[in-house]
Short mmCIF file of C-alpha atoms in Angstrom, two decimals:
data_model
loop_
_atom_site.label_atom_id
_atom_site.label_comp_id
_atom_site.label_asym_id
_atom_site.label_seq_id
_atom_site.Cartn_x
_atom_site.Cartn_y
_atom_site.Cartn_z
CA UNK A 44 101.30 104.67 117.20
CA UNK A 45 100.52 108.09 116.51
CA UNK A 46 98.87 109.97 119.85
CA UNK A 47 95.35 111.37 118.97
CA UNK A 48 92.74 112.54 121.30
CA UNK A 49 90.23 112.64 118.68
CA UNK A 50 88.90 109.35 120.37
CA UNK A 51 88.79 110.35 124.11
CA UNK A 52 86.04 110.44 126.27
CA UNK A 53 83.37 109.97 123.20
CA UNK A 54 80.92 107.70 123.19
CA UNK A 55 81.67 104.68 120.84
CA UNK A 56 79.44 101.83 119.30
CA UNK A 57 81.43 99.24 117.82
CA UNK A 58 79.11 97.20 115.67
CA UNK A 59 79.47 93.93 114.69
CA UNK A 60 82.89 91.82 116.19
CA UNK A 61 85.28 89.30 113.95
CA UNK A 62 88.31 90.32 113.89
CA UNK A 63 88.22 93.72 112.57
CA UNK A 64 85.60 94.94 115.54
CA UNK A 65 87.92 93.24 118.20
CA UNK A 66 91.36 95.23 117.98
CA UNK A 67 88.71 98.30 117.24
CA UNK A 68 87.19 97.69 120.10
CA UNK A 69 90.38 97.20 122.09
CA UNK A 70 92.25 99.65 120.29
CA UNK A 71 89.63 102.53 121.48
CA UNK A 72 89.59 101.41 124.50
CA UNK A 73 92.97 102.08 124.90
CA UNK A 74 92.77 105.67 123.62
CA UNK A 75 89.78 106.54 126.19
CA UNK A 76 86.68 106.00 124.50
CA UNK A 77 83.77 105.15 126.52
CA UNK A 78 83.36 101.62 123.85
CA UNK A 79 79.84 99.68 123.81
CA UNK A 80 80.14 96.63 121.58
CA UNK A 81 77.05 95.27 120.15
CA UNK A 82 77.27 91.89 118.43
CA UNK A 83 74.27 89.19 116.96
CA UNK A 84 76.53 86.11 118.85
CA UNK A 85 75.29 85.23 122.09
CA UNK A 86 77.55 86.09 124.67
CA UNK A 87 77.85 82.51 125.83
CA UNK A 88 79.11 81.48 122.43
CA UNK A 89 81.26 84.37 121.74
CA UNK A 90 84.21 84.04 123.67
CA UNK A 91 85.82 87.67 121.58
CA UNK A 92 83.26 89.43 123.34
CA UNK A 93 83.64 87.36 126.53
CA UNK A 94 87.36 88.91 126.07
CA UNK A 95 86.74 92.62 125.80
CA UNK A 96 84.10 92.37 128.98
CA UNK A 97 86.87 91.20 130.96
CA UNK A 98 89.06 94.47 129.48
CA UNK A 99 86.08 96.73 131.56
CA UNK A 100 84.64 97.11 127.59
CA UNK A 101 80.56 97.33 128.25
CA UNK A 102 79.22 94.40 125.52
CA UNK A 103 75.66 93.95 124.38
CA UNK A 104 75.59 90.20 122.45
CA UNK A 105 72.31 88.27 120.90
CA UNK A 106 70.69 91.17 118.37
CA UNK A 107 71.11 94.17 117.24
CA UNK A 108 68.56 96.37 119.34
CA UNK A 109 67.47 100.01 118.31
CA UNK A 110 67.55 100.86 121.83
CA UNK A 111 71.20 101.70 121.30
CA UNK A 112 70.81 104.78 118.81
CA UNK A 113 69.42 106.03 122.66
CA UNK A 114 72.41 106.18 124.56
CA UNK A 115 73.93 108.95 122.94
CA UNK A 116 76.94 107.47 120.77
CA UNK A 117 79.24 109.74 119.28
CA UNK A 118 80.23 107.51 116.63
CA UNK A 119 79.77 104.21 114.96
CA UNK A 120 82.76 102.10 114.09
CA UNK A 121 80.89 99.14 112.29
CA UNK A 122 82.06 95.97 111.26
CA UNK A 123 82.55 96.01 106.95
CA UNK A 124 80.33 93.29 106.43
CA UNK A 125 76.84 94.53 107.70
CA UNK A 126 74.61 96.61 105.28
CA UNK A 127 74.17 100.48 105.35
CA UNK A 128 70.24 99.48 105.49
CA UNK A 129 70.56 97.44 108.78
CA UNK A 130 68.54 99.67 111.29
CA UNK A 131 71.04 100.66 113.82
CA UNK A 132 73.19 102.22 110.97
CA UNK A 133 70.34 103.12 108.88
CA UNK A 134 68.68 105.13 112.33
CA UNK A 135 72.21 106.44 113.33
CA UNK A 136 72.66 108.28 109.81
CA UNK A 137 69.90 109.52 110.22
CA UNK A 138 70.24 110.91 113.38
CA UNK A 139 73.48 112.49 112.07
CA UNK A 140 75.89 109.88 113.74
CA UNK A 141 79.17 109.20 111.92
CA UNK A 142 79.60 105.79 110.73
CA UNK A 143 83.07 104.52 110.02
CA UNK A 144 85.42 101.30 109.05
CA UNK A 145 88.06 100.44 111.45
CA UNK A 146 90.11 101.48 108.47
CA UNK A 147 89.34 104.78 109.32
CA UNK A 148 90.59 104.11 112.41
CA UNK A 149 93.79 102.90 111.29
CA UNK A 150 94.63 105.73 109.35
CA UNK A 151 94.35 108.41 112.39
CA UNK A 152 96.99 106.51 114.09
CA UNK A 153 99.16 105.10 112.09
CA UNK A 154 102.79 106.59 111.65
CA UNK A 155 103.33 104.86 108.39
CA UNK A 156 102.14 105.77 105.04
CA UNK A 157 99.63 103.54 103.09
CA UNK A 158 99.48 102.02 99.73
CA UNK A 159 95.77 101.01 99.39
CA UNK A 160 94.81 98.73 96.89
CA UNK A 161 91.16 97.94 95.42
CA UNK A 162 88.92 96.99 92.31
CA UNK A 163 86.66 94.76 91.32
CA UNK A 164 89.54 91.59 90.63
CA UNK A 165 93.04 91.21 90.98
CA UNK A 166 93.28 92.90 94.53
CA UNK A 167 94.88 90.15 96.55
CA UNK A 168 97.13 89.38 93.97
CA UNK A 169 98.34 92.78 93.25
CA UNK A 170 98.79 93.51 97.02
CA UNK A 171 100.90 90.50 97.57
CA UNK A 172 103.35 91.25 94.68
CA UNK A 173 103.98 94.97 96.13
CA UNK A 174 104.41 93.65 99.76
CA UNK A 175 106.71 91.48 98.01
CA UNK A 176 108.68 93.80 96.25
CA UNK A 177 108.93 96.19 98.75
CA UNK A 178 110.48 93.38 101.23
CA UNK A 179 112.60 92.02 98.72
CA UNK A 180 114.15 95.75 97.94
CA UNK A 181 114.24 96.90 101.72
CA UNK A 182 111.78 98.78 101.67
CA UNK A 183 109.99 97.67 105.39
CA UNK A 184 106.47 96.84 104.32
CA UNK A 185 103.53 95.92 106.27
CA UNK A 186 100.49 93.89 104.51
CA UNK A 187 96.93 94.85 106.19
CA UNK A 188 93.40 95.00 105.33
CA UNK A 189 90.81 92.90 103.54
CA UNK A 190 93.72 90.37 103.07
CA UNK A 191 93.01 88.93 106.03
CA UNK A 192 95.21 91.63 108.59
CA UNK A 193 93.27 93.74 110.90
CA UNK A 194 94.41 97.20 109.29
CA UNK A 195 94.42 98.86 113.18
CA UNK A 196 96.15 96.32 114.60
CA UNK A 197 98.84 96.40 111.72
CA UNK A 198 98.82 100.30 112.02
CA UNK A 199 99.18 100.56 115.98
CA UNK A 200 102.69 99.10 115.43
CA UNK A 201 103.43 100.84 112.29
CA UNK A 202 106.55 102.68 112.59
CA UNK A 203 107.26 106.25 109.98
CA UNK A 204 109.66 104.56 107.61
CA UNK A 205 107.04 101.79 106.97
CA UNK A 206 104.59 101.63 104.25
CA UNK A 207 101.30 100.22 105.08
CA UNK A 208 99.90 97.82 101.61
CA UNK A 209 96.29 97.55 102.43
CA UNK A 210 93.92 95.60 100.24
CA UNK A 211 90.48 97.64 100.78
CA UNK A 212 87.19 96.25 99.81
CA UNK A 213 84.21 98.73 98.20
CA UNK A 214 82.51 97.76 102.13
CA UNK A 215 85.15 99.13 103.92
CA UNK A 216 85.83 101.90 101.55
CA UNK A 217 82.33 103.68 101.93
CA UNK A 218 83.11 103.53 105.93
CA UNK A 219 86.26 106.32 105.50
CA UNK A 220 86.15 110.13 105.99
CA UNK A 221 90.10 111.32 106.22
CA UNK A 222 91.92 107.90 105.09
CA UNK A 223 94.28 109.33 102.86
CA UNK A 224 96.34 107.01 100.95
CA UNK A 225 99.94 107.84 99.88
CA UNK A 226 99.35 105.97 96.50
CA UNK A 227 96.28 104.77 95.22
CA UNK A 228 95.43 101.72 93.04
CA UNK A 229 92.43 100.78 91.06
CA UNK A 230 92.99 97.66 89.33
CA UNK A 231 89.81 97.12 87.37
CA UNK A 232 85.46 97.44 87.98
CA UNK A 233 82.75 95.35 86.74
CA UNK A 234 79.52 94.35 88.54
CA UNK A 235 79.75 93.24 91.57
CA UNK A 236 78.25 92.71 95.58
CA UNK A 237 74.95 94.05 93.98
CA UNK A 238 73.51 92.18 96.88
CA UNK A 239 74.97 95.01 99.45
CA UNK A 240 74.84 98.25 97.16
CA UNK A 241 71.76 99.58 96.59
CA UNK A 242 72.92 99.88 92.70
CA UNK A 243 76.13 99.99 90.30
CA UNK A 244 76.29 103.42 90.90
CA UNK A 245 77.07 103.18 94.82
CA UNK A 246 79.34 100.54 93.89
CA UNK A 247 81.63 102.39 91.90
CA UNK A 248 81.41 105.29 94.22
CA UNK A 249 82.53 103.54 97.12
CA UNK A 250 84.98 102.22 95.10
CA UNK A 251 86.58 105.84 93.65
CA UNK A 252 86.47 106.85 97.79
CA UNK A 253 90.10 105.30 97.68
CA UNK A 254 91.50 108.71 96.12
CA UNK A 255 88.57 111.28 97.52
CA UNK A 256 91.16 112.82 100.07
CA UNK A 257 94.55 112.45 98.33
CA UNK A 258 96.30 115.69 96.98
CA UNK A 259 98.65 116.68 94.48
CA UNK A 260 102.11 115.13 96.19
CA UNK A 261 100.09 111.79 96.08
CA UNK A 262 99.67 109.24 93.34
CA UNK A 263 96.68 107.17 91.83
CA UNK A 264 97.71 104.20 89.79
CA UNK A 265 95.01 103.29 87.15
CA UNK A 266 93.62 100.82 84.78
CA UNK A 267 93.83 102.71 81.69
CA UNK A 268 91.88 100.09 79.38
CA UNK A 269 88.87 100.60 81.28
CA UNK A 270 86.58 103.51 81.02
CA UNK A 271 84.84 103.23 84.06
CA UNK A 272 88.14 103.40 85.90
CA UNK A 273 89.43 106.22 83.48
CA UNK A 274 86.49 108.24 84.32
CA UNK A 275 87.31 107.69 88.06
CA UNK A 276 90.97 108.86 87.35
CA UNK A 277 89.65 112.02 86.14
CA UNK A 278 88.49 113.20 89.47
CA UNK A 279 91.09 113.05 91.74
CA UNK A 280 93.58 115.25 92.54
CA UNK A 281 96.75 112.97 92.90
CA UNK A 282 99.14 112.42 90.33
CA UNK A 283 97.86 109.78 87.65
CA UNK A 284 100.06 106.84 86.98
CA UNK A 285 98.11 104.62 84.42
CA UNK A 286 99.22 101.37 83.22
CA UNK A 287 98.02 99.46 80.15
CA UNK A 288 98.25 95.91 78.57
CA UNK A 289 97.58 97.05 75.14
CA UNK A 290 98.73 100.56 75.00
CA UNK A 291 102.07 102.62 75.88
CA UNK A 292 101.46 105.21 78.12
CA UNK A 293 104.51 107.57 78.97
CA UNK A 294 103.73 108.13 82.49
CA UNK A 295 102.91 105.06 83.77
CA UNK A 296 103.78 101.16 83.15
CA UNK A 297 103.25 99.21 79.72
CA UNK A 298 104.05 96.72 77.28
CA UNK A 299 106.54 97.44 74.78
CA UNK A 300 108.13 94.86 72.10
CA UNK A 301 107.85 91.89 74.93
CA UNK A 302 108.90 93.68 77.72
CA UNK A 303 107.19 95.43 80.64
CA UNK A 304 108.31 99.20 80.78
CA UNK A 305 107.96 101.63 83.50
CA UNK A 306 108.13 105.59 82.17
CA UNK A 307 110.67 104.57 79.72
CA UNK A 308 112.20 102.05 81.58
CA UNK A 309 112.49 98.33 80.53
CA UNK A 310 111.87 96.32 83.63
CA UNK A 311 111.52 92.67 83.15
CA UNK A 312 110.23 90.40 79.99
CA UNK A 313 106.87 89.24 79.66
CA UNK A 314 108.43 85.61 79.30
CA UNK A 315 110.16 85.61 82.57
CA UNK A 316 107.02 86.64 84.57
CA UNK A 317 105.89 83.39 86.98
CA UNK A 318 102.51 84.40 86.74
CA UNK A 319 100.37 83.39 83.42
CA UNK A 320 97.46 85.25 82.06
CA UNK A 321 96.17 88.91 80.43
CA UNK A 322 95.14 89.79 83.83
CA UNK A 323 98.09 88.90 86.04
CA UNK A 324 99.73 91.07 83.78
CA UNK A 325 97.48 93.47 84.91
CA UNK A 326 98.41 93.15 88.45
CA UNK A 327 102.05 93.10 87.59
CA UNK A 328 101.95 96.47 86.04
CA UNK A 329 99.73 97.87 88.89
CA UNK A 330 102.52 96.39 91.50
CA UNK A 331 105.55 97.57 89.36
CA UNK A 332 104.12 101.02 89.30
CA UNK A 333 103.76 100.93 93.27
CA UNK A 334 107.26 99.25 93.59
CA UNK A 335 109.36 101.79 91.20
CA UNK A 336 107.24 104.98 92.86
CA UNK A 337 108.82 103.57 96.23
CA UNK A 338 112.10 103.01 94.89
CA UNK A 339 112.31 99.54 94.37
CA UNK A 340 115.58 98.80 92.09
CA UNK A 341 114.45 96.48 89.13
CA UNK A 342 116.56 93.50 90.42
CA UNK A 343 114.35 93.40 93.82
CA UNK A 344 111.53 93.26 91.00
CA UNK A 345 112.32 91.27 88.67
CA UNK A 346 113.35 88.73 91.71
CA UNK A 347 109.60 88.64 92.26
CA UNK A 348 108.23 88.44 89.18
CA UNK A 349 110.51 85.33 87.94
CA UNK A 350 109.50 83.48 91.55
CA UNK A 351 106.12 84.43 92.59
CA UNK A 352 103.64 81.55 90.97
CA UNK A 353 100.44 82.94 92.85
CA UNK A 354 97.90 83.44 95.86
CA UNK A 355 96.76 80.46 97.25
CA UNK A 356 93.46 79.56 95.93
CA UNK A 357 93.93 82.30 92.80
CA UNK A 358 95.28 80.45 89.91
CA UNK A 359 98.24 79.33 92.11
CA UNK A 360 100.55 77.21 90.36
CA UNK A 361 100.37 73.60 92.60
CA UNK A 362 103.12 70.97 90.88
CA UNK A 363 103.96 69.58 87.86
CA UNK A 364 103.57 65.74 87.39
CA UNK A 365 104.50 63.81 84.77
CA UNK A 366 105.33 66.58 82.64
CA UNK A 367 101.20 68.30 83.39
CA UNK A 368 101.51 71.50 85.40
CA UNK A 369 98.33 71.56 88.07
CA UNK A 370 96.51 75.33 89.06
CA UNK A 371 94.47 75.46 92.04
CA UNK A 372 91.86 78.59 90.74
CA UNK A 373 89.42 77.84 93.43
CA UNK A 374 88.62 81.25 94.60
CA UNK A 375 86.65 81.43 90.94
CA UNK A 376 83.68 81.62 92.66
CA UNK A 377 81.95 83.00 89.70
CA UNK A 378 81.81 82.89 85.83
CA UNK A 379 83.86 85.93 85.44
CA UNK A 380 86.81 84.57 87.63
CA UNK A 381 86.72 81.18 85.63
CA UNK A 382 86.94 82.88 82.38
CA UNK A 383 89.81 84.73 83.14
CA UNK A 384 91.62 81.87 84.17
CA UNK A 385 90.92 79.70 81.28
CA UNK A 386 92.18 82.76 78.88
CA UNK A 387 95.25 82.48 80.35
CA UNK A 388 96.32 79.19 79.21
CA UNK A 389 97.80 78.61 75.58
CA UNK A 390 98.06 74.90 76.39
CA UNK A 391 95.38 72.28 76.68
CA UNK A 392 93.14 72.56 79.49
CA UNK A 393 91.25 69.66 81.62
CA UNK A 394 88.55 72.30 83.66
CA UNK A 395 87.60 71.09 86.84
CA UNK A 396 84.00 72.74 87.50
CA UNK A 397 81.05 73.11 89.43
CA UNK A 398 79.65 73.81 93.21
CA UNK A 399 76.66 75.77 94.54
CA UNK A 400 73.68 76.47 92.30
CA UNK A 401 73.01 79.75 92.17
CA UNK A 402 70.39 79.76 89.29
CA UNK A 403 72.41 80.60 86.44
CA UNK A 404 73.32 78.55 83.36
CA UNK A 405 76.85 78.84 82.13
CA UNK A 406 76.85 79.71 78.68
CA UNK A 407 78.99 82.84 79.15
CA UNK A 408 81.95 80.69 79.67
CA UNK A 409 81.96 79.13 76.26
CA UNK A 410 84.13 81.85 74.97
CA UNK A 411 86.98 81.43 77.26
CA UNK A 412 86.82 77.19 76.43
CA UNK A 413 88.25 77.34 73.16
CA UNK A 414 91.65 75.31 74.64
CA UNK A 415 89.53 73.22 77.07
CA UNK A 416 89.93 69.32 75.92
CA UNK A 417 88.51 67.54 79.55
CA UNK A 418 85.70 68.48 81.51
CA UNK A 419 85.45 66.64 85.07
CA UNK A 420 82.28 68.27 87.08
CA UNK A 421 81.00 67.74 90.83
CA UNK A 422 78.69 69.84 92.93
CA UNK A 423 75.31 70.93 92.64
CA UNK A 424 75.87 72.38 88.71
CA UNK A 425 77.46 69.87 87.42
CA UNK A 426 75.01 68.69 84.77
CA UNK A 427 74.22 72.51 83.31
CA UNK A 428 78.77 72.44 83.15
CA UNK A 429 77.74 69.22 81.25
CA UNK A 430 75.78 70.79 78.65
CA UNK A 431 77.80 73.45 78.08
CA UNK A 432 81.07 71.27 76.86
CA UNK A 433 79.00 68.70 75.17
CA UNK A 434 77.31 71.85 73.23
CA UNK A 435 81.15 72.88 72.17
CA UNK A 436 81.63 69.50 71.17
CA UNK A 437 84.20 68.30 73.82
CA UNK A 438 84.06 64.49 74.10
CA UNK A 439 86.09 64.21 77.16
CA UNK A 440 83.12 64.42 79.76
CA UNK A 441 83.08 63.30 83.36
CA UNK A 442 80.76 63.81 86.64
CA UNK A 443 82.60 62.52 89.85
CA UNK A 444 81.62 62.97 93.56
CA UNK A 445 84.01 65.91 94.50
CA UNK A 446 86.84 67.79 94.02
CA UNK A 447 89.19 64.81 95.26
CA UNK A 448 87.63 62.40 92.91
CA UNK A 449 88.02 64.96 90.06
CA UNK A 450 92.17 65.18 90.13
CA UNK A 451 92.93 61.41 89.76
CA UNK A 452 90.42 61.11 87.20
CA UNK A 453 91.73 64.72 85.01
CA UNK A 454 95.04 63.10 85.23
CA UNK A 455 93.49 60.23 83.24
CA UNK A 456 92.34 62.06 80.92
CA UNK A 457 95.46 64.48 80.49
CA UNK A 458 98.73 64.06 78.17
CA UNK A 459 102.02 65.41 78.45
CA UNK A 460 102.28 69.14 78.34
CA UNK A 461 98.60 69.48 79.38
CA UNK A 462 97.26 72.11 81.72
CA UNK A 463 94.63 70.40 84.83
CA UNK A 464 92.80 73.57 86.31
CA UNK A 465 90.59 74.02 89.27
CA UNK A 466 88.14 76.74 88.55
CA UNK A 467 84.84 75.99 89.33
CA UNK A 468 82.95 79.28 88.60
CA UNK A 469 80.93 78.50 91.14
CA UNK A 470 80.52 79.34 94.94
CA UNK A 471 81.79 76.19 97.46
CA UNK A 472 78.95 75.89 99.78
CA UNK A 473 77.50 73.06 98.53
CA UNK A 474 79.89 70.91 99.29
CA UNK A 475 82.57 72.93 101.36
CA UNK A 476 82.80 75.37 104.28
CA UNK A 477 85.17 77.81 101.88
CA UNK A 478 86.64 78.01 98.76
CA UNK A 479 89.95 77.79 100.88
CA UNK A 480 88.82 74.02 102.28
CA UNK A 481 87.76 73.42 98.77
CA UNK A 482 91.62 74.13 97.05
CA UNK A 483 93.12 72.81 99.79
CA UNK A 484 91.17 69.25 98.87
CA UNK A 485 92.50 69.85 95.32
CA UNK A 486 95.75 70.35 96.29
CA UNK A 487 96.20 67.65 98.24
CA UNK A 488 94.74 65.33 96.40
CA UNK A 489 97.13 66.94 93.76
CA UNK A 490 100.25 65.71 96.03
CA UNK A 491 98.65 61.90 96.31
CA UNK A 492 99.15 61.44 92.98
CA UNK A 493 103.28 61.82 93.07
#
């Protein structure tokens, strides 16, 4: 861990525990901060906090009170998932108090480099295929971040010679002041967590914060068929790496005559890539771009590529039975998500949809059904799913109970060759805790029927 004493005898509030506010907390504590952590849980039911009191860390539990912005705090670290317009951090701007992620944190102490990682889709994916690479070719990788690693905790043991591949979220990105990454990746934008930003606008901007502080010697990796993201490129001061799917660009990584290519370079066919779809490729040519700007030889690559079937939960290849491959896409929590999944099949598809009922009818994902031949539905939506396939003419058409009712009876309905896909464009909580519990039912249920 790097020794700073830009932490020292200040006044910190830590706002808001999980994980992330924990090793904060902990972690400042350690370098001398004078740490208050304020969380909603009671104390009684929150046995994190019940931890850091017994560390000598001063903890406030059961609401959020204004009171605090009182007691003279330096600076704010606050948990990513509470809004810029809850009072405490609304009041403490304000005021003129600094209010920062803990990824923030991790940056000022961490002896490794980072390769941060964000956009709108694709992030998880794309992270896990440069961790990946840079373990298979030696290259001593550590994963952190919104991919479920505490990015201070990963970065207090991070050594010089490591690289630190950090997925960051827009929530976590408008928390940063110095975080510097070594490269930068933007893998695409389109709407999203509307329901946190105030507008589009803020969105995007605390997405483009990934690159605000890189320089020249640094690199930004790019998704050149978007103009959104191209306009974003044109701002920063690192060295642009761009990749495309539909056009060859010198610099960065591409398709060329069935291959991908790297500045020239042939690195692996599109045919022997595990992963199916448009936008895996996507996140393949993001990751190769990270990999060969580390050094990564093409065999460590290609090892990858021709072995890696998937994230859990995102379009993860589950088994093959009786000749019909099985995807588990249940972190399509939206129409969006679904849509890309279904466009990346050639074969015929049995769609396994439905969950939470958000409001919205489910027209928009007519385009991407064009292969679809079985439609089994559960959850809260399942009827407006209904109407959708019987309106594209698919005959094949049946409501079941839940997600483990829906595999035995896709199989029925499937041939040889056929693709059965979970992606319910729609949220879990309906039925399930998370979409995790919710692909773990499928995938299980999956297993039953060898």
């Amino acid at each position: 861990m790097k020794e700073t004493a830009k932490y020292s005898e200040k006044k910190i509030l830590v706002l808001g525990l999980a994980k992330s506010g924990v090793i904060a907390a902990s972690l400042l504590h350690k370098l001398g901060a004078f740490v208050t952590v304020n969380d909603m849980k009671p104390l009684s039911e929150n046995p994190e906090a019940q931890g850091l009191l017994e560390q000598g860390i001063k903890v406030i539990c059961g609401s959020h009170p204004i009171e605090l912005l009182d007691e003279g705090f330096e600076l704010i670290v606050k948990n990513p998932g509470i809004p810029y317009r809850n009072p405490i951090v609304k009041g403490a701007l304000e005021k003129g108090i600094p209010v920062i992620t803990e990824v923030e944190l991790a940056y000022q102490i961490s002896e490794a480099p980072f390769i941060g990682i964000t956009g709108t889709n694709g992030k998880t994916t794309t992270t896990t295929l440069i961790y990946e690479m840079l373990k298979t070719g030696e290259k001593s990788p550590l994963v952190a971040g919104n991919i479920g690693t505490v990015a201070s905790g990963v970065a207090e043991n991070a050594k010089p010679d490591d690289s630190i591949v950090i997925e960051l979220s827009s929530f976590q990105l408008m928390g940063i002041d110095e975080f510097r990454p070594e490269i930068s990746i933007v893998t695409n934008l389109y709407d999203a967590h509307l329901d946190y930003h105030s507008s589009k606008q803020e969105y995007v901007e605390a997405k483009a914060a990934i690159t605000k502080n890189q320089i020249a010697s640094d690199f930004m990796i790019f998704n050149a068929d978007q103009d959104l993201v191209l306009s974003m490129a044109k701002k920063t001061k690192a060295e642009l790496v761009p990749f495309s799917a539909e056009v060859k660009h010198e610099n960065g990584a591409y398709v060329e005559d069935g291959a991908v290519c790297f500045r020239g370079e042939k690195i692996i066919e599109v045919s022997g890539i595990a992963l199916p779809g448009k936008h895996n490729l996507e996140n393949v040519l993001a990751a190769i771009s990270a990999a060969k700007l580390k050094g990564v030889a093409n065999e460590a690559i290609q090892t990858v590529l021709k072995t890696f079937y998937g994230v859990e939960h995102r379009l993860q290849f589950v088994a093959t039975i009786d000749h019909r491959k099985f995807y588990n896409d249940s972190k399509a929590t939206n129409i969006l998500a679904a849509s890309k999944a279904l466009t990346s099949f050639t074969e015929p598809v049995i769609l396994l949809a439905g969950g939470l009922d958000r409001g919205n009818e489910f027209d928009e994902l007519k385009p991407a059904m064009e292969n679809v031949k079985a439609v089994i539905t559960f959850g809260e939506t399942a009827e407006k799913i209904e109407r959708v396939a019987k309106e594209l003419g698919i005959a094949n058409i049946k409501r079941v109970d839940n997600v483990e009712k829906a595999v035995p009876a896709a199989f029925e309905f499937s041939d040889e060759g056929d693709c059965i896909l979970l992606s319910p464009a729609c949220a879990s909580w309906d039925q399930y805790k998370t979409f995790e519990q919710r692909g773990d039912m499928f995938m299980e249920a999956v297993h039953k029927l060898k």
